[in-house]
mmCIF file of C-alpha atoms and ligand atoms in Angstrom:
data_model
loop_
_atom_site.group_PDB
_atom_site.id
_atom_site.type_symbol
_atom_site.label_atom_id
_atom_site.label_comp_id
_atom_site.label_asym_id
_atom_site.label_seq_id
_atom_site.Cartn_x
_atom_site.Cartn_y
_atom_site.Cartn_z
ATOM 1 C CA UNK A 1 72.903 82.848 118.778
ATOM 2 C CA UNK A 2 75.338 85.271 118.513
ATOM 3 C CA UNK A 3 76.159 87.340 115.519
ATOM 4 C CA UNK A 4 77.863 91.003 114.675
ATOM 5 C CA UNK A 5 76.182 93.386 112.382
ATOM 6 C CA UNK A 6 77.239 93.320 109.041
ATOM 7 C CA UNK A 7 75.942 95.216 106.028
ATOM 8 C CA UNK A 8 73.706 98.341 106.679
ATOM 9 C CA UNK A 9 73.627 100.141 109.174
ATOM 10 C CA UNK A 10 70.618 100.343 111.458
ATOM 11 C CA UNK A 11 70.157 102.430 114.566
ATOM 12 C CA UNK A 12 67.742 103.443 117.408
ATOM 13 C CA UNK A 13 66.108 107.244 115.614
ATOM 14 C CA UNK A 14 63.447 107.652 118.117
ATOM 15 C CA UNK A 15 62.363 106.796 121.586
ATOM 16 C CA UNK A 16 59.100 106.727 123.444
ATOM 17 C CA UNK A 17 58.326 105.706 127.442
ATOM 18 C CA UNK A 18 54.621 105.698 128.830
ATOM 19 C CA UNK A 19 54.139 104.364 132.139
ATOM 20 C CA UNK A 20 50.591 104.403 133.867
ATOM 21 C CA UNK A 21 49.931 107.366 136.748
ATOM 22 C CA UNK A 22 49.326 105.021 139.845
ATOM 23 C CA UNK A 23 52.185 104.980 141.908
ATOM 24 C CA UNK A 24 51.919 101.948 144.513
ATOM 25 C CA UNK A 25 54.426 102.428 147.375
ATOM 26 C CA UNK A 26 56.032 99.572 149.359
ATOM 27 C CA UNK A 27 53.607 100.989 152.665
ATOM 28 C CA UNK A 28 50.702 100.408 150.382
ATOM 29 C CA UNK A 29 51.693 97.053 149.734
ATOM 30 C CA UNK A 30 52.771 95.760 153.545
ATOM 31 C CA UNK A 31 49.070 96.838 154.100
ATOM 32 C CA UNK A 32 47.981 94.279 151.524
ATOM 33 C CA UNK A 33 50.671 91.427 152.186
ATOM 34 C CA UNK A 34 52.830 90.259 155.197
ATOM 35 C CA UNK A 35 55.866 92.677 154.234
ATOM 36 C CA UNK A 36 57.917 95.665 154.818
ATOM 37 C CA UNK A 37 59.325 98.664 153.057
ATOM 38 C CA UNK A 38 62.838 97.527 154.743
ATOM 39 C CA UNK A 39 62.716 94.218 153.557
ATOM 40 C CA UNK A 40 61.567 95.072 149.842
ATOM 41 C CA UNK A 41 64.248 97.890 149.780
ATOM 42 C CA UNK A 42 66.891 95.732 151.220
ATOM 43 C CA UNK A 43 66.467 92.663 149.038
ATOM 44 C CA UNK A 44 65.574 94.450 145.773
ATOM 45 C CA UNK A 45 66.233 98.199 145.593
ATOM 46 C CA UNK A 46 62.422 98.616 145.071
ATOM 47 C CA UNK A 47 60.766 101.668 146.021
ATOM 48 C CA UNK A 48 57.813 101.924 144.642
ATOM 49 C CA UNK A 49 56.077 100.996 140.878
ATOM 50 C CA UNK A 50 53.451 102.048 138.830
ATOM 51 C CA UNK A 51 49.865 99.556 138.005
ATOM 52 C CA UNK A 52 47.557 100.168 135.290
ATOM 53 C CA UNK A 53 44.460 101.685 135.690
ATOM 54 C CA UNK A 54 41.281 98.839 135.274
ATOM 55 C CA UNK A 55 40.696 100.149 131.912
ATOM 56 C CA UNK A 56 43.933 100.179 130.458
ATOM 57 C CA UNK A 57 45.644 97.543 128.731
ATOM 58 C CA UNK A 58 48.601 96.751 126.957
ATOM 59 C CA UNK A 59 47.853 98.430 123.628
ATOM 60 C CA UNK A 60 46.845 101.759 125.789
ATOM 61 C CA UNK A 61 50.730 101.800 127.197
ATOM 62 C CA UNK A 62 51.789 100.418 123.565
ATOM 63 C CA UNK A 63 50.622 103.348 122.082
ATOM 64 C CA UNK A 64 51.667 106.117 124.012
ATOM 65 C CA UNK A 65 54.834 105.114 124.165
ATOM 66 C CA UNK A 66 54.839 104.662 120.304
ATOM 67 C CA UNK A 67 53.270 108.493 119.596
ATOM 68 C CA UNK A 68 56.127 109.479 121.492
ATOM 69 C CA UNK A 69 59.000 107.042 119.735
ATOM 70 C CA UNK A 70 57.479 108.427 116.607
ATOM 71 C CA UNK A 71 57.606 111.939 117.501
ATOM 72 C CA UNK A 72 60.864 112.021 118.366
ATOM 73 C CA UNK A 73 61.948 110.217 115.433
ATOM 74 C CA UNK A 74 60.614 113.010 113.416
ATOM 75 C CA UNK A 75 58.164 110.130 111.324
ATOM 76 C CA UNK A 76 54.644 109.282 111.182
ATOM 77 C CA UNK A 77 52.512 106.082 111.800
ATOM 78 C CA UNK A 78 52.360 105.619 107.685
ATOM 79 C CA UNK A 79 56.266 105.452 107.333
ATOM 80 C CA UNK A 80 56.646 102.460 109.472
ATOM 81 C CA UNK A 81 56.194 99.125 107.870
ATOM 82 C CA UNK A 82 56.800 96.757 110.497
ATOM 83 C CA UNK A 83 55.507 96.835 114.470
ATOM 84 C CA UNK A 84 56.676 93.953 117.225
ATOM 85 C CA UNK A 85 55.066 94.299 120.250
ATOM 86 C CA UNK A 86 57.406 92.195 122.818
ATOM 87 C CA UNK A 87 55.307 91.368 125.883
ATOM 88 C CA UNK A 88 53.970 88.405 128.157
ATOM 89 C CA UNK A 89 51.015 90.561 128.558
ATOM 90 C CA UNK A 90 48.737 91.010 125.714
ATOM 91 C CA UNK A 91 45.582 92.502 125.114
ATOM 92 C CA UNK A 92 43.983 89.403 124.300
ATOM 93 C CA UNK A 93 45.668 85.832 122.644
ATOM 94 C CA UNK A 94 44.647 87.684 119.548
ATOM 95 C CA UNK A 95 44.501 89.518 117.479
ATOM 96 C CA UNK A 96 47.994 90.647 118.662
ATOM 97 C CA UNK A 97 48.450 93.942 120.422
ATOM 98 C CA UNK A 98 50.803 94.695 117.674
ATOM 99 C CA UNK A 99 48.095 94.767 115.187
ATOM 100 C CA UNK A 100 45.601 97.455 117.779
ATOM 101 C CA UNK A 101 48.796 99.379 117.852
ATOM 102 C CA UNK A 102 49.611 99.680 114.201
ATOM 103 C CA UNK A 103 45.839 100.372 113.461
ATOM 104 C CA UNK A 104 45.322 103.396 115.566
ATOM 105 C CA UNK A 105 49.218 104.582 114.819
ATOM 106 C CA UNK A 106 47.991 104.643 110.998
ATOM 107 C CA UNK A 107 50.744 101.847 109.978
ATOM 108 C CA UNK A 108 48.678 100.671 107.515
ATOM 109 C CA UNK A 109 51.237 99.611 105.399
ATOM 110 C CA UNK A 110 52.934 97.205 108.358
ATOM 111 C CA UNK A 111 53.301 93.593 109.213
ATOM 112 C CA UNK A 112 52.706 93.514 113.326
ATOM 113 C CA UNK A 113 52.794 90.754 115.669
ATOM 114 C CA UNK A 114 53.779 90.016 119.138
ATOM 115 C CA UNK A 115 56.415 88.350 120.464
ATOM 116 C CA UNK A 116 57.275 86.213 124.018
ATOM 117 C CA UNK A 117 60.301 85.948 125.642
ATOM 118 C CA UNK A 118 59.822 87.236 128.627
ATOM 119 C CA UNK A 119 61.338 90.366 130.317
ATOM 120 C CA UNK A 120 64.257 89.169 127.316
ATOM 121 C CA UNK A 121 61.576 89.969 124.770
ATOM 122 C CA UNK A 122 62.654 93.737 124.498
ATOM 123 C CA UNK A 123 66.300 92.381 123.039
ATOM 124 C CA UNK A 124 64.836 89.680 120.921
ATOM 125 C CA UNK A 125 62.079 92.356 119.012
ATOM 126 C CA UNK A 126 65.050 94.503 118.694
ATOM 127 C CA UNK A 127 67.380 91.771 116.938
ATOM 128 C CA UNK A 128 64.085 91.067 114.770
ATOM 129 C CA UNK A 129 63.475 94.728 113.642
ATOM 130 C CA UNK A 130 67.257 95.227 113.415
ATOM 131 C CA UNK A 131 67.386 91.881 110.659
ATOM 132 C CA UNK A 132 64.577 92.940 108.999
ATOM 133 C CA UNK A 133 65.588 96.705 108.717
ATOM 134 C CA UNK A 134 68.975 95.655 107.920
ATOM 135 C CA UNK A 135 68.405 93.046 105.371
ATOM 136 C CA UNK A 136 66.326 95.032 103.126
ATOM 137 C CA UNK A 137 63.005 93.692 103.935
ATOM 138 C CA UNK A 138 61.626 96.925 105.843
ATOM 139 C CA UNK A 139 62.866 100.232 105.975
ATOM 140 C CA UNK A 140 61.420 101.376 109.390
ATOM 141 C CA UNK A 141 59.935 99.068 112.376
ATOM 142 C CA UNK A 142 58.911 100.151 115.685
ATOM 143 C CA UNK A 143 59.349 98.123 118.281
ATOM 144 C CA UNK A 144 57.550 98.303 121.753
ATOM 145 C CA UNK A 145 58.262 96.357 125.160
ATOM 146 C CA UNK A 146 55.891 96.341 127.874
ATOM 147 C CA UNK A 147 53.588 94.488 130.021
ATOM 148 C CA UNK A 148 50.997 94.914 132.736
ATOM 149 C CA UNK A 149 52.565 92.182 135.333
ATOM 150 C CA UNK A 150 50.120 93.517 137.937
ATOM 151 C CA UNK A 151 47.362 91.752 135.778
ATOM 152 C CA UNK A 152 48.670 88.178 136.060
ATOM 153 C CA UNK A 153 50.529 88.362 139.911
ATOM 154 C CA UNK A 154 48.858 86.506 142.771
ATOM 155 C CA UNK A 155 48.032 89.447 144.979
ATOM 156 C CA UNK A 156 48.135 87.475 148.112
ATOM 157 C CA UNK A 157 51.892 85.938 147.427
ATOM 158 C CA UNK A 158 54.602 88.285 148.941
ATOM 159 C CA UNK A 159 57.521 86.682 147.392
ATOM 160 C CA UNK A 160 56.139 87.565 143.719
ATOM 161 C CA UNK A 161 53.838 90.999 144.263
ATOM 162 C CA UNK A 162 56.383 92.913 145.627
ATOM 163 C CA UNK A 163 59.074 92.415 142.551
ATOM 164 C CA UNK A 164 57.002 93.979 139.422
ATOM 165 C CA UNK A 165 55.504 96.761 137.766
ATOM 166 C CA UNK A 166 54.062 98.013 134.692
ATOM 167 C CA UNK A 167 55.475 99.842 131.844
ATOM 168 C CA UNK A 168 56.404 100.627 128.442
ATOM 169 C CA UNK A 169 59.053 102.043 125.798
ATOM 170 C CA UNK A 170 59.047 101.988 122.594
ATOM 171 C CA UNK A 171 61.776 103.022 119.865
ATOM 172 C CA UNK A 172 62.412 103.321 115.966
ATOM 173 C CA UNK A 173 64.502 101.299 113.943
ATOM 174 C CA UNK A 174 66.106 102.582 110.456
ATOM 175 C CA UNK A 175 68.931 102.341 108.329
ATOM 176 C CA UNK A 176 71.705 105.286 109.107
ATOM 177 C CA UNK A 177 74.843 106.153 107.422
ATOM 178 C CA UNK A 178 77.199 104.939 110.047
ATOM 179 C CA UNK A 179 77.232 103.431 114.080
ATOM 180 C CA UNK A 180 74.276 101.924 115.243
ATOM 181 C CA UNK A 181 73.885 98.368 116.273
ATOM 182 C CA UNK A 182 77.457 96.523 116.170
ATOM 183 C CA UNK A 183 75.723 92.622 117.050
ATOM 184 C CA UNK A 184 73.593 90.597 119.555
ATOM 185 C CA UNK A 185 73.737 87.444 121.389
ATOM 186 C CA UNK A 186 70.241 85.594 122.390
ATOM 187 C CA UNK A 187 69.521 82.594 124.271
ATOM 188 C CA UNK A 188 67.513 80.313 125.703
ATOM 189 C CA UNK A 189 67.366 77.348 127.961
ATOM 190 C CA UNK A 190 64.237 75.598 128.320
ATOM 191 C CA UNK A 191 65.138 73.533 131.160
ATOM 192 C CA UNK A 192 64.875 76.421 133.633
ATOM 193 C CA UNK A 193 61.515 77.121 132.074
ATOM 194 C CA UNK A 194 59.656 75.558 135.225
ATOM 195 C CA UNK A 195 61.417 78.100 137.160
ATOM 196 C CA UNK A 196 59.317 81.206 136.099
ATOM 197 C CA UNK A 197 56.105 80.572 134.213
ATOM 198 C CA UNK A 198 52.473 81.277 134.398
ATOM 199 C CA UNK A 199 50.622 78.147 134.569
ATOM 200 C CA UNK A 200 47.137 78.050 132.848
ATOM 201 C CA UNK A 201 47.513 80.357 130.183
ATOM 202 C CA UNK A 202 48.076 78.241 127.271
ATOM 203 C CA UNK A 203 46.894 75.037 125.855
ATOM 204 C CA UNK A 204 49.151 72.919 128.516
ATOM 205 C CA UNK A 205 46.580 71.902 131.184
ATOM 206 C CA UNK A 206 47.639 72.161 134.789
ATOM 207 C CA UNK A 207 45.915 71.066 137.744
ATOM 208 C CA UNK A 208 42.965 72.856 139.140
ATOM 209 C CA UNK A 209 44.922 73.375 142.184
ATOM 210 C CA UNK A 210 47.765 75.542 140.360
ATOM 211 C CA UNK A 211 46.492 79.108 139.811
ATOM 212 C CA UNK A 212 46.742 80.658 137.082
ATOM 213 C CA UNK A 213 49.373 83.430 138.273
ATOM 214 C CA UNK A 214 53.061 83.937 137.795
ATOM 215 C CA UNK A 215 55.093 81.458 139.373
ATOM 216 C CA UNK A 216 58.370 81.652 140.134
ATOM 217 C CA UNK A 217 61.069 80.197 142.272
ATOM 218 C CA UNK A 218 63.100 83.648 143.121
ATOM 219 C CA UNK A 219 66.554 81.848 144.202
ATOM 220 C CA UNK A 220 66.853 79.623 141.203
ATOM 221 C CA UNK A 221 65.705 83.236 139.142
ATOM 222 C CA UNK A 222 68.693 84.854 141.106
ATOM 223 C CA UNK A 223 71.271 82.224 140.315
ATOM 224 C CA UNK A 224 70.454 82.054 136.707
ATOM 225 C CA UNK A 225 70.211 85.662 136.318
ATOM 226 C CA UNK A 226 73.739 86.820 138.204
ATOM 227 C CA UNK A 227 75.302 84.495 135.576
ATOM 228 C CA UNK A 228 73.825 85.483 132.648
ATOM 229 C CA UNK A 229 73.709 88.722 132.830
ATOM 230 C CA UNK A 230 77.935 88.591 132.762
ATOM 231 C CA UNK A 231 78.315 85.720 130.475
ATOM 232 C CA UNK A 232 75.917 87.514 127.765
ATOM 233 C CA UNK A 233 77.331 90.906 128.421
ATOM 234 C CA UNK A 234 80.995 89.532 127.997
ATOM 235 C CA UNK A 235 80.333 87.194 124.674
ATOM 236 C CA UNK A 236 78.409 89.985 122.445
ATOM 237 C CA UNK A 237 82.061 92.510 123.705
ATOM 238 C CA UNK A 238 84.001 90.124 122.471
ATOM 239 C CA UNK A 239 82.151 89.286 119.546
ATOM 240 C CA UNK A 240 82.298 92.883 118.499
ATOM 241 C CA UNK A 241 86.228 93.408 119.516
ATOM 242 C CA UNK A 242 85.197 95.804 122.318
ATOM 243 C CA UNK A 243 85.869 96.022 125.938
ATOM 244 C CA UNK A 244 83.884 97.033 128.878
ATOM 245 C CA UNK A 245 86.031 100.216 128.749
ATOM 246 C CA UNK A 246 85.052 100.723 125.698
ATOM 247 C CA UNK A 247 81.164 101.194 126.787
ATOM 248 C CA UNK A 248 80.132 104.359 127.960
ATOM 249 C CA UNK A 249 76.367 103.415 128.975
ATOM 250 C CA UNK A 250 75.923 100.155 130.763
ATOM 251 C CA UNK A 251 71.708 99.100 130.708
ATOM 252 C CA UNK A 252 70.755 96.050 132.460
ATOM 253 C CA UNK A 253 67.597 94.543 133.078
ATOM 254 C CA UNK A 254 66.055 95.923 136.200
ATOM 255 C CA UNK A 255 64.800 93.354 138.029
ATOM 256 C CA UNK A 256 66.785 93.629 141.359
ATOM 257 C CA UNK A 257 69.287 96.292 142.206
ATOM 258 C CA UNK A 258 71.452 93.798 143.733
ATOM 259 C CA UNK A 259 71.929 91.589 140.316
ATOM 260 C CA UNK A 260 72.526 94.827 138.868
ATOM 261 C CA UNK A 261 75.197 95.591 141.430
ATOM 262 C CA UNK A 262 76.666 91.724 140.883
ATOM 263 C CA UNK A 263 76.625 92.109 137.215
ATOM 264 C CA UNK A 264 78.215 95.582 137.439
ATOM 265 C CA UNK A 265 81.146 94.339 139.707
ATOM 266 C CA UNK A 266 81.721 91.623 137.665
ATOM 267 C CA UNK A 267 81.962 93.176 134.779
ATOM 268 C CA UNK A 268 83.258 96.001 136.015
ATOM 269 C CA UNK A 269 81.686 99.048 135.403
ATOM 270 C CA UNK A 270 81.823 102.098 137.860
ATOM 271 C CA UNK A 271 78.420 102.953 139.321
ATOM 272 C CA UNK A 272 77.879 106.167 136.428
ATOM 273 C CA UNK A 273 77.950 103.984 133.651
ATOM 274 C CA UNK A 274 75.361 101.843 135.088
ATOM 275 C CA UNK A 275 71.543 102.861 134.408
ATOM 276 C CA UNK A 276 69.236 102.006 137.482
ATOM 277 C CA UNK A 277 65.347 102.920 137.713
ATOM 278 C CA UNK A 278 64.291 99.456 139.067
ATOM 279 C CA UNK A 279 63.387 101.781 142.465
ATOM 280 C CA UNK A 280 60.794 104.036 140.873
ATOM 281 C CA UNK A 281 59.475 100.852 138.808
ATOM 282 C CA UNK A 282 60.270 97.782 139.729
ATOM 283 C CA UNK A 283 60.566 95.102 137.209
ATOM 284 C CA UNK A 284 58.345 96.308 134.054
ATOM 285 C CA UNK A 285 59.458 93.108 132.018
ATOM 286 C CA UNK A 286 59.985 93.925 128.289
ATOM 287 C CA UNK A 287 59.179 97.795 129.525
ATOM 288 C CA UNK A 288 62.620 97.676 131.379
ATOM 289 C CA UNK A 289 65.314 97.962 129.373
ATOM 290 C CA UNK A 290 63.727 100.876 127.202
ATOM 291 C CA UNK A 291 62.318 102.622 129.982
ATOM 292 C CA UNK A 292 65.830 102.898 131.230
ATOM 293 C CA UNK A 293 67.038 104.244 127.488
ATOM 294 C CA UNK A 294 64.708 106.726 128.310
ATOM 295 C CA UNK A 295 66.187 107.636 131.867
ATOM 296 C CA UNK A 296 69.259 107.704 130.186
ATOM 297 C CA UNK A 297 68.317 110.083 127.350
ATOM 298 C CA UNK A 298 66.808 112.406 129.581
ATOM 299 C CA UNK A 299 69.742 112.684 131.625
ATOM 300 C CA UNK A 300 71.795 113.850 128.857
ATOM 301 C CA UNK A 301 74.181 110.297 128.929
ATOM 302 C CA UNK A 302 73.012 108.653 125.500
ATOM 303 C CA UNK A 303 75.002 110.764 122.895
ATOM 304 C CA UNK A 304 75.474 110.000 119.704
ATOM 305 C CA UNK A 305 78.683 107.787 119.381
ATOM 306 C CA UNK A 306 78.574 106.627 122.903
ATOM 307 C CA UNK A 307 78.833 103.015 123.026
ATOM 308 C CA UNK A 308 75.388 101.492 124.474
ATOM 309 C CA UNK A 309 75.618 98.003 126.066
ATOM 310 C CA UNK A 310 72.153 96.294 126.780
ATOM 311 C CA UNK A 311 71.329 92.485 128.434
ATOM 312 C CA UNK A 312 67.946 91.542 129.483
ATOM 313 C CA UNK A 313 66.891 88.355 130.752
ATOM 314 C CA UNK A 314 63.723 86.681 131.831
ATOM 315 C CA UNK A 315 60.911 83.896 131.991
ATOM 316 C CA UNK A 316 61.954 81.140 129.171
ATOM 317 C CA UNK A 317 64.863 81.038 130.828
ATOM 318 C CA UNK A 318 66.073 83.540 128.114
ATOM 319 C CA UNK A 319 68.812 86.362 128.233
ATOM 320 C CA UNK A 320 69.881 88.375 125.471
ATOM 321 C CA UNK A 321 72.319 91.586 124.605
ATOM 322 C CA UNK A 322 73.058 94.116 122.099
ATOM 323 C CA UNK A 323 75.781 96.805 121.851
ATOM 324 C CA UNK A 324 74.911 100.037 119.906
ATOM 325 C CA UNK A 325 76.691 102.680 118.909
ATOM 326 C CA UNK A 326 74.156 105.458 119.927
ATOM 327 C CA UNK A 327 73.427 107.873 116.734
ATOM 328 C CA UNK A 328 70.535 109.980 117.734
ATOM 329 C CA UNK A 329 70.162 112.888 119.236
ATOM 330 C CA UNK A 330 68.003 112.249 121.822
ATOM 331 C CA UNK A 331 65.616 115.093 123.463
ATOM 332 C CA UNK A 332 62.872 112.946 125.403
ATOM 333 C CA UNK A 333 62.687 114.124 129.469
ATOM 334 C CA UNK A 334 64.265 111.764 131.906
ATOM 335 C CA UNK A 335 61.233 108.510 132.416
HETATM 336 N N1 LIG B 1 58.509 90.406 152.442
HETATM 337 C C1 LIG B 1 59.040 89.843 153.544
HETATM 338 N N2 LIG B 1 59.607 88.617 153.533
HETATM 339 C C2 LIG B 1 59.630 87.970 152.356
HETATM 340 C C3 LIG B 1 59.093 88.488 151.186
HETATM 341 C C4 LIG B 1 58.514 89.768 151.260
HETATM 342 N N3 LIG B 1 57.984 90.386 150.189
HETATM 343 N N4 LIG B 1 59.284 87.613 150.186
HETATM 344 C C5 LIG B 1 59.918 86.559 150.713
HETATM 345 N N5 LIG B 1 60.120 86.765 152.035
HETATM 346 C C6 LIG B 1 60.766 85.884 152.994
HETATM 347 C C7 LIG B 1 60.804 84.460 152.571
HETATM 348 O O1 LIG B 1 59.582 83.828 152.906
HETATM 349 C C8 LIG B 1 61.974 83.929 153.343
HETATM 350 O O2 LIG B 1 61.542 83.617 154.623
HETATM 351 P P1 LIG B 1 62.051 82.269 155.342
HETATM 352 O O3 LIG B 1 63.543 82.424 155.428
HETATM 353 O O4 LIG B 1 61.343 82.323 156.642
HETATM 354 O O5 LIG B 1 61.613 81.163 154.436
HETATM 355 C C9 LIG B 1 62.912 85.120 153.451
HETATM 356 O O6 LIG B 1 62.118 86.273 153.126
HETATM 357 C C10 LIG B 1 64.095 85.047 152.524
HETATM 358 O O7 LIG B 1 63.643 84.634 151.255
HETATM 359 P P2 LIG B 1 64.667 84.438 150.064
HETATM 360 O O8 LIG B 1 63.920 83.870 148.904
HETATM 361 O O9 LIG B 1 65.896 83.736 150.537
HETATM 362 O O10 LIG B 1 65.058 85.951 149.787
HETATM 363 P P3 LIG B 1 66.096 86.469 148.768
HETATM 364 O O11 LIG B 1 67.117 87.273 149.453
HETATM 365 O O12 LIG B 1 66.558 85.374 147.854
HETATM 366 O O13 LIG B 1 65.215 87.455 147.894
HETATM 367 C C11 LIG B 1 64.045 87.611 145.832
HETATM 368 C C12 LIG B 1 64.085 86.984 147.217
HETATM 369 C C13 LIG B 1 62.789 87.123 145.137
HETATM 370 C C14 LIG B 1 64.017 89.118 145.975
HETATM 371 C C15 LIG B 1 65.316 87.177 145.044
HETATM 372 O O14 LIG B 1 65.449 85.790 145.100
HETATM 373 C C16 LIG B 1 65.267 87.598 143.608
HETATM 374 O O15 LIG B 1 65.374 88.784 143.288
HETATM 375 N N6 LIG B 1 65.185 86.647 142.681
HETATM 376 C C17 LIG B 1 65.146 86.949 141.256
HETATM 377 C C18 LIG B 1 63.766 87.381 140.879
HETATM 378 C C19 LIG B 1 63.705 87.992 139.518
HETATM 379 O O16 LIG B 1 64.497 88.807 139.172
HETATM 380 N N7 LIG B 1 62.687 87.602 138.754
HETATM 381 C C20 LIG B 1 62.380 88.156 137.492
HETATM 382 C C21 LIG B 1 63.350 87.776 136.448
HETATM 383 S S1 LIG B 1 62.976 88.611 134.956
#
């Protein structure tokens, strides 16, 4: 789908970041699998990422990030009436992490559910919250995207273990005078589902001898990914009349510094409009693209009325985009 706001306008007012204390260092991990600081910084940027703690799960991250998002909107748990918690990586099947969250933010008065679309399923929660805000049917959502990858990796496979991390951000949506999101495109193609997917954790039943861990063929990932991180980029700019000169802050997914760089190039955006952190984190799925909002806040480039491209993409296969023109004043420290 693709689609430019129209109607109300509904912006980012607040934006929230927790990621757990561990820091895991390539070293650490050659001394676990057959692999190399070189080889991990050469072939994904990747310096080092963060793992949850035994005891903490999704909801834990969920909800820091959220007291902060809340904070520095300037509201409380009680003003927000809707909560989507996008993440491969729940609690539990259910209830929904959405749900814990809203509970112990005091959203009482909020719908909350989770939602799956892999490290896409930050953009998708955010086209959600931005319909629902827009069209009347909430005033204020908060959205979260996160997971705890470290959970469901096979801690003996290299080619996986080395790529991901765990994370969250969080940010509130509401109606504003003027800016704020200008449209989105989403997508999804099912056929390159079989290329990342975690076998086992649903009703389809595999075969004893396919583990339940993520799965992923990292070529066919790369291919897919270097295209649509342009094509989605360039259809939600045109659909909203703007240009890549036009944006000011460029935040891809960060899976892999070097499908950054290709997508960058491509489109064409010098290196400080780009927004990197994949080498402190790695790939935090649905924590990624707001955990690099954050980076950007805190180093003083999202200003209100700077023009805010976004594209994730992910397990599915889905992608998705928004552009935003930023309205809030941000004060959260760098992630
Ligand atoms: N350490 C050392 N060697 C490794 C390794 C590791 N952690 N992982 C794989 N290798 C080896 C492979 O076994 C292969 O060896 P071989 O040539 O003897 O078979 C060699 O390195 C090259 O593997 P290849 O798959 O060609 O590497 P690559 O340059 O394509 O990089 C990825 C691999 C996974 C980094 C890259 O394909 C990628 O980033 N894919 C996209 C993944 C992604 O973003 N997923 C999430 C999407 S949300």
């Amino acid at each position: 789908m693709i689609a430019r706001a129209n109607g109300n306008h509904v912006s980012i007012t607040g934006l929230g970041w927790h990621v757990p204390e561990r820091v895991l260092t390539n070293d650490e991990l050659a001394g676990i699998v057959d692999t190399s600081d070189e080889w991990i910084r050469d072939r994904t940027g990747i310096r080092q990422r963060r793992i949850a703690a035994p005891e903490e799960a999704m909801s834990d991250l969920s909800l820091a990030a959220s007291r902060r998002a809340l904070e520095d909107a300037g509201v409380r748990g009680e003003d927000i009436d809707l909560v989507i918690v996008a993440t491969v990586t729940p609690d539990m099947m259910f209830p929904a992490t959405a749900a814990l969250v809203a509970e112990q933010i005091g959203a009482t008065r909020a719908a909350a559910y989770d939602l799956s679309a892999g490290c896409t399923g930050f953009m998708y929660a955010i086209a959600q919250a931005y319909g629902m805000v827009a069209g009347g049917l909430v005033q204020r959502a908060l959205v979260v995207g996160g997971d705890i990858l470290s959970r469901i990796l096979n801690w003996s496979d290299r080619s996986t273990l080395v790529l991901f991390g765990d994370g969250a951000g969080a940010v509130v949506l509401e109606r504003v005078d003027e800016g704020g999101f200008l449209g989105f495109e989403l997508g999804a193609d099912g056929a390159g589902g079989r290329e990342l997917l975690l076998p086992s954790s649903g009703s389809r039943k595999f075969e004893d001898s396919v583990p339940p861990y993520l799965t992923m063929n990292g070529r066919e990932v790369f291919k897919f990914a270097t295209r649509v991180m342009v094509s989605s980029a360039e259809a939600v700019l045109e659909e909203c009349g703007r240009t890549v000169e036009d944006v000011d802050v460029y935040v891809p997914h960060q899976a892999n510094v070097r499908i950054i760089d290709h997508a960058a190039r491509k489109l064409g955006f010098p290196d400080e409009k780009v927004v990197v952190n994949v080498d402190r984190y790695g790939n935090t799925s649905s924590g990624s693209i707001p955990l690099a909002l954050a980076d950007a806040a805190g180093d003083g480039r999202l200003q209100p009325g700077k023009l805010v491209l976004m594209t994730g993409m992910g397990a599915g296969l889905t992608w998705g985009s928004a552009l935003i023109e930023w309205t809030h004043e941000t004060n959260g420290a760098t992630a």
